[in-house]
CSV table of C-alpha atoms and ligand atoms in Angstrom, one decimal:
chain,number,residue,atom,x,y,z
A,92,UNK,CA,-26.8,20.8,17.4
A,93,UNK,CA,-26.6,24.5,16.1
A,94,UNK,CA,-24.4,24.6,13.5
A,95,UNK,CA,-23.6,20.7,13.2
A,96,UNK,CA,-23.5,21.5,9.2
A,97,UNK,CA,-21.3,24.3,8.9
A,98,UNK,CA,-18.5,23.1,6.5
A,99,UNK,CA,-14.8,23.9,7.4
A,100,UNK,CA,-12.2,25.5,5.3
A,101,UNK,CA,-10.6,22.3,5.1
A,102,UNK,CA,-13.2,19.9,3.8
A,103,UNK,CA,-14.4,22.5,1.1
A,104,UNK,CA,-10.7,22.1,-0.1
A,105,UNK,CA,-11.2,18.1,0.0
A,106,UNK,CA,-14.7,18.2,-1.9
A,107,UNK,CA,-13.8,20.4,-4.6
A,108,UNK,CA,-10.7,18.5,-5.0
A,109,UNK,CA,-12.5,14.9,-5.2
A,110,UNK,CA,-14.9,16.9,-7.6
A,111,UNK,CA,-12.0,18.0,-10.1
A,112,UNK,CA,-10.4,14.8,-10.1
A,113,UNK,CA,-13.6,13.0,-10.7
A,114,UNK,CA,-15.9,15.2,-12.8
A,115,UNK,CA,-13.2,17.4,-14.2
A,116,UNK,CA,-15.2,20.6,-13.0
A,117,UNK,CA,-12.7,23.1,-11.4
A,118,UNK,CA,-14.5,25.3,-8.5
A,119,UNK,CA,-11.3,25.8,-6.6
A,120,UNK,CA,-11.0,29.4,-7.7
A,121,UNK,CA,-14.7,30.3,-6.9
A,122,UNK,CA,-14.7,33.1,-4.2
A,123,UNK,CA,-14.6,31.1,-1.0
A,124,UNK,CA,-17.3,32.6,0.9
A,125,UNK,CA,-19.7,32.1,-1.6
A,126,UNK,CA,-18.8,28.4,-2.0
A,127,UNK,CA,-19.4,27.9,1.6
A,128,UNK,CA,-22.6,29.5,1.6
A,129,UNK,CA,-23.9,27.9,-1.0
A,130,UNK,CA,-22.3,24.1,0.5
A,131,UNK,CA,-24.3,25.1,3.8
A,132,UNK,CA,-27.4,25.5,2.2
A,133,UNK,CA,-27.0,22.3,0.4
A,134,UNK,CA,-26.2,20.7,3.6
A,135,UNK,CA,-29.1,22.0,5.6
A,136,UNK,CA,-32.0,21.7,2.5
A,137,UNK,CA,-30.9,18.3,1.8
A,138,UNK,CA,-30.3,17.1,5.2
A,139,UNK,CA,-26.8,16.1,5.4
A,140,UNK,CA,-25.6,15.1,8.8
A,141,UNK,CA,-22.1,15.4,7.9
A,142,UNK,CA,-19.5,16.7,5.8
A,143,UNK,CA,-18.5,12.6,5.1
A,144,UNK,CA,-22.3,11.9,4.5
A,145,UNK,CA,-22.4,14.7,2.0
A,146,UNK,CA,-18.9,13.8,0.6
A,147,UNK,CA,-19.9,10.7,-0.4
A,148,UNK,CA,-23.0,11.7,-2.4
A,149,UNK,CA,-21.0,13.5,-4.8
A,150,UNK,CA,-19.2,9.8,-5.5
A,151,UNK,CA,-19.9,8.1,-8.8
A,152,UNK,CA,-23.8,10.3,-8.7
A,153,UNK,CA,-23.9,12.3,-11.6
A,154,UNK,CA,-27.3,13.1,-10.7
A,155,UNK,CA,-26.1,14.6,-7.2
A,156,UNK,CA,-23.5,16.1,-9.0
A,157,UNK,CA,-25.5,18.2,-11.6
A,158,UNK,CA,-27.8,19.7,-8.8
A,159,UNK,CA,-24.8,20.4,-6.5
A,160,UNK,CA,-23.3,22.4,-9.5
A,161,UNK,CA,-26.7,23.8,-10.1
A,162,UNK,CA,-26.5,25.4,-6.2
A,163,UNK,CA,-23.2,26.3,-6.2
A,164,UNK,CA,-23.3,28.3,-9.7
A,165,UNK,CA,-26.0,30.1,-9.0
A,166,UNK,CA,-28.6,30.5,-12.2
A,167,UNK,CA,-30.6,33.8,-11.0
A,168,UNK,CA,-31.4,35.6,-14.0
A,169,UNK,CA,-34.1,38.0,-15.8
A,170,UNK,CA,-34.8,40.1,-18.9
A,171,UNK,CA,-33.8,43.4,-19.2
A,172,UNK,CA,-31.9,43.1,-15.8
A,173,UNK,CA,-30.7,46.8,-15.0
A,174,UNK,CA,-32.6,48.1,-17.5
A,175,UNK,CA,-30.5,51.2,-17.8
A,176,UNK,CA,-27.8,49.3,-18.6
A,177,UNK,CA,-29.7,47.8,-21.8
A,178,UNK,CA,-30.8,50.9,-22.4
A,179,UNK,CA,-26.7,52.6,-22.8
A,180,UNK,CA,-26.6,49.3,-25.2
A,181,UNK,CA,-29.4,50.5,-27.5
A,182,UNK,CA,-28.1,54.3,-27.5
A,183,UNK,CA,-23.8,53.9,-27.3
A,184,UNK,CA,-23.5,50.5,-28.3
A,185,UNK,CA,-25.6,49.3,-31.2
A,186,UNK,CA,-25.1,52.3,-33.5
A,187,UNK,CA,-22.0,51.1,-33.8
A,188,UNK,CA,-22.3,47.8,-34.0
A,189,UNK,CA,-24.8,48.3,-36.6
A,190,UNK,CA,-21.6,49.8,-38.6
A,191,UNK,CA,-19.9,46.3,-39.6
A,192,UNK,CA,-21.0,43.5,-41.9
A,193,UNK,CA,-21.4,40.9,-39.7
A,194,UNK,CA,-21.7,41.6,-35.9
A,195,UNK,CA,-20.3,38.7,-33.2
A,196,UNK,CA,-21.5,39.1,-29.7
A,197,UNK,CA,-20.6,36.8,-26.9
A,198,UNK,CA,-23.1,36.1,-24.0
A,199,UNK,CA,-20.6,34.5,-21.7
A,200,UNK,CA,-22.8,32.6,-18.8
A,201,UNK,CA,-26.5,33.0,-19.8
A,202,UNK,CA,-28.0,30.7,-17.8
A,203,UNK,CA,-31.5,29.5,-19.0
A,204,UNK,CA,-31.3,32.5,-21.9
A,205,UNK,CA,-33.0,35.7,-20.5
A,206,UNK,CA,-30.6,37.6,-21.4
A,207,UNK,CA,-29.5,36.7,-24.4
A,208,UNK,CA,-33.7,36.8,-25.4
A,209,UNK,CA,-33.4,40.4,-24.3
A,210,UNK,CA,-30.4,41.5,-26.6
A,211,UNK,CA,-32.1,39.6,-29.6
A,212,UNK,CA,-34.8,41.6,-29.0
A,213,UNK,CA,-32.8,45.1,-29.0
A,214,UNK,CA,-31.0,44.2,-32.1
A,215,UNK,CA,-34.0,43.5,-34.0
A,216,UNK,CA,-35.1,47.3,-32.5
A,217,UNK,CA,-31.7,48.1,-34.0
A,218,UNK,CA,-32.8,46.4,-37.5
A,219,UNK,CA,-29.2,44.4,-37.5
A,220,UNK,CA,-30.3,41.1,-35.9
A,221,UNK,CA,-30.5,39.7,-39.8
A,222,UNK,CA,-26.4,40.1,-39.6
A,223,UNK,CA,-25.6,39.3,-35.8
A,224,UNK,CA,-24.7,36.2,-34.2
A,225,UNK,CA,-25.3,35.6,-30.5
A,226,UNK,CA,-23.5,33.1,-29.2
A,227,UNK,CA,-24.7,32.3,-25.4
A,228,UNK,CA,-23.0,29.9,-23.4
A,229,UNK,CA,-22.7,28.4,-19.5
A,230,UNK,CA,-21.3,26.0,-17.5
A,231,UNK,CA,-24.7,24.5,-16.9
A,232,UNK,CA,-26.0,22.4,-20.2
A,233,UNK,CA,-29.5,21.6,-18.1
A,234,UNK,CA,-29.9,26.1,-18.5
A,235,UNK,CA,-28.6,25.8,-21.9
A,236,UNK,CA,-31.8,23.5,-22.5
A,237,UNK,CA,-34.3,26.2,-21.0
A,238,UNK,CA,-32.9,28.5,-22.9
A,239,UNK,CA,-33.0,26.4,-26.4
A,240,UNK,CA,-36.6,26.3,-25.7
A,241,UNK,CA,-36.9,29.8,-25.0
A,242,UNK,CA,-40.0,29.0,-22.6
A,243,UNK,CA,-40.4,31.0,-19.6
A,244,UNK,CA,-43.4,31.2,-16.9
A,245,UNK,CA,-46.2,33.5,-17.5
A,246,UNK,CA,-45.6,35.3,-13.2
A,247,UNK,CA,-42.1,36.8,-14.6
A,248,UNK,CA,-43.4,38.6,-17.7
A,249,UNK,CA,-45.0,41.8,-15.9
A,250,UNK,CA,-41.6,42.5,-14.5
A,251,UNK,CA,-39.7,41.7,-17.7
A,252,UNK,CA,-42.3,44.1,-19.3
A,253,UNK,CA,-41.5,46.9,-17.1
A,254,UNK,CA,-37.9,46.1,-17.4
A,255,UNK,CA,-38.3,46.3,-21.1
A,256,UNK,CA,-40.1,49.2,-21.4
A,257,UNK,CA,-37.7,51.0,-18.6
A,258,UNK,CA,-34.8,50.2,-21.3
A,259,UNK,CA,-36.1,52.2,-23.5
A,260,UNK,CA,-38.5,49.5,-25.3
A,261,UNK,CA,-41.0,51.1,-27.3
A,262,UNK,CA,-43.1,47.8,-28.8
A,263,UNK,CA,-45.8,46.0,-27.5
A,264,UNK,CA,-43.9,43.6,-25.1
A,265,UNK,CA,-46.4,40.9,-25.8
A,266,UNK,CA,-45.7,40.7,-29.7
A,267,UNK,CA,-42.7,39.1,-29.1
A,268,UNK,CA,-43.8,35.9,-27.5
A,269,UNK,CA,-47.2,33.6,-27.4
A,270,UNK,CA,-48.8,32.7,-23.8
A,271,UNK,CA,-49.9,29.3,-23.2
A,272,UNK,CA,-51.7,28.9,-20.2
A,273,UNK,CA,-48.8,29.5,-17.2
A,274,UNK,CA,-46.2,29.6,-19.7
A,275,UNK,CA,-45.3,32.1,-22.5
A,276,UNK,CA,-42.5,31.0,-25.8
A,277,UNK,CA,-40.7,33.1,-27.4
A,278,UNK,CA,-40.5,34.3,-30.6
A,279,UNK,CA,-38.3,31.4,-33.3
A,280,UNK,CA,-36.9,34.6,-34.6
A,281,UNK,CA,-35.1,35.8,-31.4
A,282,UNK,CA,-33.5,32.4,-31.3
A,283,UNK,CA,-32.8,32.2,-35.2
A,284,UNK,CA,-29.1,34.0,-34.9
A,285,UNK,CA,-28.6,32.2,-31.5
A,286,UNK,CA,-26.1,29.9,-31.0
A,287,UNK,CA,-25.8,28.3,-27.3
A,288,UNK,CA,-23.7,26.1,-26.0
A,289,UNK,CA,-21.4,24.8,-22.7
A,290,UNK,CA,-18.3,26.5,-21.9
A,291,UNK,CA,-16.5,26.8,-18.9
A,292,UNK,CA,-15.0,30.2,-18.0
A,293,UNK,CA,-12.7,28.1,-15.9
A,294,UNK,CA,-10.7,25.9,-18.5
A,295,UNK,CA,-12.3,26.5,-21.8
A,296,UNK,CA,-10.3,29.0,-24.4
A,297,UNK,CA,-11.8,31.7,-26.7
A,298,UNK,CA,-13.4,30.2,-29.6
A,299,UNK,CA,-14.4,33.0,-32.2
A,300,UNK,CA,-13.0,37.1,-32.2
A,301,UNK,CA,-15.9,39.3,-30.7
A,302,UNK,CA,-17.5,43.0,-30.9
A,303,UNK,CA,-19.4,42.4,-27.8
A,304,UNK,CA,-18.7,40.7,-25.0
A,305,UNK,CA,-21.3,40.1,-22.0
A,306,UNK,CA,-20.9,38.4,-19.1
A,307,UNK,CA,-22.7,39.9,-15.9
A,308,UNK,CA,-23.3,38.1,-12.6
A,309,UNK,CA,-20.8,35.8,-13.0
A,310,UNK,CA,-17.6,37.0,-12.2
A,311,UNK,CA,-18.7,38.2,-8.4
A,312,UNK,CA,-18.5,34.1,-8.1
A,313,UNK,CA,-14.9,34.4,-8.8
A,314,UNK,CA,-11.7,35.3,-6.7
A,315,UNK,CA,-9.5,37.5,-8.2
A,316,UNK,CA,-7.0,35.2,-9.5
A,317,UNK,CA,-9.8,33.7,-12.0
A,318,UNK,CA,-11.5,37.0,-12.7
A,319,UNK,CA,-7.9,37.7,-13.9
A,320,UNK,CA,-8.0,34.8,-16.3
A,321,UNK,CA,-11.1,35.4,-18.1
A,322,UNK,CA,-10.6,39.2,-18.4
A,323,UNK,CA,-7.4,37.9,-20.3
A,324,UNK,CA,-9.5,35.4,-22.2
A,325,UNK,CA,-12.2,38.4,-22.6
A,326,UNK,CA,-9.5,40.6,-24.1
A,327,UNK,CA,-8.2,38.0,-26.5
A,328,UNK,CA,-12.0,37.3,-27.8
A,329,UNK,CA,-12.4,40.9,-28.1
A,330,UNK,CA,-11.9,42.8,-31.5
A,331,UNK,CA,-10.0,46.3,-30.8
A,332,UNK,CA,-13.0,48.9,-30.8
A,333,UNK,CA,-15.1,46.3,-29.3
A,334,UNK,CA,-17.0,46.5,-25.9
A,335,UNK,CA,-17.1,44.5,-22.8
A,336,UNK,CA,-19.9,44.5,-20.5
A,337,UNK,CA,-20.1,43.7,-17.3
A,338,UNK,CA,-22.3,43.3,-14.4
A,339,UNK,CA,-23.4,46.1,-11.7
A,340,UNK,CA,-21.2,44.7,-9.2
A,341,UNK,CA,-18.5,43.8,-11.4
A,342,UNK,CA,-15.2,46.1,-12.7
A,343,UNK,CA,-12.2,45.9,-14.4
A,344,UNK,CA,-10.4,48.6,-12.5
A,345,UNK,CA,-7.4,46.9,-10.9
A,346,UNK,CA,-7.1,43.8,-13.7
A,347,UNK,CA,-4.2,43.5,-16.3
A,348,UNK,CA,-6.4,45.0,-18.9
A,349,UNK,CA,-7.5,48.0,-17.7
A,350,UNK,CA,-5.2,50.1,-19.9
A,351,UNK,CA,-6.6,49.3,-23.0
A,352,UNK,CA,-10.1,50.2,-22.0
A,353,UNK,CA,-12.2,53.2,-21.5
A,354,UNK,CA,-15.3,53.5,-19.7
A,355,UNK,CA,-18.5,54.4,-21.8
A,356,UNK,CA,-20.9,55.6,-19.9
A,357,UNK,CA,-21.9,54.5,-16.0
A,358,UNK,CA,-23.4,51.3,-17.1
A,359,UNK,CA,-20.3,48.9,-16.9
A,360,UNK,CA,-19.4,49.2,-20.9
A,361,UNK,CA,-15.4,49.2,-21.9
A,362,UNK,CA,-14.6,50.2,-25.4
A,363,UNK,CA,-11.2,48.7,-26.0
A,364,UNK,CA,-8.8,50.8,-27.5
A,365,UNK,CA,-6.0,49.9,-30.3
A,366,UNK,CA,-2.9,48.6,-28.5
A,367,UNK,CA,-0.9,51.6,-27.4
B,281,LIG,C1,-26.2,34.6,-11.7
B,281,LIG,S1,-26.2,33.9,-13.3
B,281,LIG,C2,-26.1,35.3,-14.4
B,281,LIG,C3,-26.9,35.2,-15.6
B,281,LIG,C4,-27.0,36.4,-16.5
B,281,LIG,N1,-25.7,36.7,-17.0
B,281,LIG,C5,-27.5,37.6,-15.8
B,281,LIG,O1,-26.8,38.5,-15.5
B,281,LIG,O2,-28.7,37.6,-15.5
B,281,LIG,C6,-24.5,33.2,-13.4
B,281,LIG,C7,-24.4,32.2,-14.5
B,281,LIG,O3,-23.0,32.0,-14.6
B,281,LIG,C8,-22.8,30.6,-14.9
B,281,LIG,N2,-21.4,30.2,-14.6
B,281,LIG,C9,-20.9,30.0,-13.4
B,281,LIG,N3,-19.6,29.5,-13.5
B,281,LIG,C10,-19.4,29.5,-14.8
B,281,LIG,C11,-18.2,29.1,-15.6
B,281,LIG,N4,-17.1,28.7,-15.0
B,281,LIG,N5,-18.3,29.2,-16.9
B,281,LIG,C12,-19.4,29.6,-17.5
B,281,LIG,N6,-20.5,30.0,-16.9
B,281,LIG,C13,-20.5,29.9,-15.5
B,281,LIG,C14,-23.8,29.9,-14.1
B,281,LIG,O4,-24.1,28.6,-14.6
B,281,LIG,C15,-25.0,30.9,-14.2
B,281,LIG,O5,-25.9,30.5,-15.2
């Protein structure tokens, strides 16, 4: 029975499609082979013994529904991940950020808030976290409420340490959050200029006018065509002199905006110019 749960081309098309018309989420433009991957492993961990069986999970069960997003959106995340990169952030970026009144950044698909943690955490290095705003957001509202809590386990904090420290960190790590037994919370402050909520890259618009933008990890999940739309949707968040960050993996080179963007370093940063 090898293979007996490998899903066709096909009946990806008909799930995602029965998902949009019934949920309203829109995975159609999600790179294909990572969809397929990810509806594999779904099939084999939860024992599906067909693509009918598992097709008819996803009908009227919300509760199915959420952990299917859950596997197909992938929440991996960490503080300080590339810690080079956070460290171009603290030495190019912030100083001038640090230049304006009130400074806007976009976390664009945070997942459970690691990441957002670790650029509160810089910008009170910086001293301007009193006059930033962080707004975080993901697809996923069950991430959005780990990250509200800001309460991550005690075995990740040794890495996120090191990861801190590599990025230049100079503090005691361990001032900015409280252990309790397997668990450690962190600090009210770093949360106090967060604002997190759901949005979906897919069909949501931009909400606010940005000077950083951040969304790594989350545009290798997307083909071309959709990477295309949010670099548009990036570009119209973004003020002109702001920066867009992206993951490791990730580029602009090739999109409709690449014009209007220089390079800042080797860490994924684009300044965007004025309009020529
Ligand atoms: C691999 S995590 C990356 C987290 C973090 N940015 C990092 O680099 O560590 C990808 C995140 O993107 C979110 N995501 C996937 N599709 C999305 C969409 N259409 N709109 C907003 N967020 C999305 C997922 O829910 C997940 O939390």
């Amino acid at each position: 029975m090898l293979g007996h749960n490998i899903i066709k081309d096909d009946e990806i098309d008909i799930l995602l499609e029965d998902i949009y018309q019934r949920y309203g989420y829109d995975f159609m433009q999600y790179s294909r082979a990572s969809i397929k991957r990810r509806i594999n492993r779904i099939m084999t961990n939860d024992r599906f013994a067909s693509f009918a069986e598992l097709r008819f999970a996803l009908k009227d069960n919300t509760e199915f529904l959420q952990h299917f997003i859950e596997e197909i959106t992938v929440n991996l995340t960490e503080m300080f991940r590339d810690p080079l990169f956070f460290k171009q952030l603290r030495e190019e970026v912030l100083p001038q950020l640090g230049t304006y009144p009130l400074i806007r950044i976009w976390v664009a698909g945070c997942s459970s808030g690691e990441e957002a943690y670790s650029i509160a955490i810089l910008l009170k290095e910086a001293h301007i976290l009193h006059k930033s705003l962080i707004y975080a957001t993901d697809i996923n509202p069950r991430v959005l409420e780990i990250a509200k809590k800001g309460i991550y386990p005690l075995r990740h904090i040794k890495s996120f340490s090191e990861s801190y420290i590599e990025s230049g960190g100079k503090e005691d790590f361990s001032n900015y959050y409280t252990a309790n037994y397997d668990w450690v919370k962190f600090n009210a402050e770093l949360k106090q200029k967060m604002i997190l909520s759901a949005h979906n890259l897919v069909s949501d618009t931009s909400f606010n006018s940005f000077q950083l933008i951040i969304c790594r990890n989350v545009l290798i999940y997307f083909n071309k065509e959709l990477q295309e739309r949010v670099f548009h949707l990036f570009d119209a968040s973004l003020e002109n002199l702001g920066y867009l960050a992206l993951g490791s993996k990730e580029t602009i080179r090739f999109s409709g905006i690449q014009h209007n963007y220089t390079a800042i370093g080797d860490q994924k940063i684009w300044k965007k110019l004025y309009p020529l």
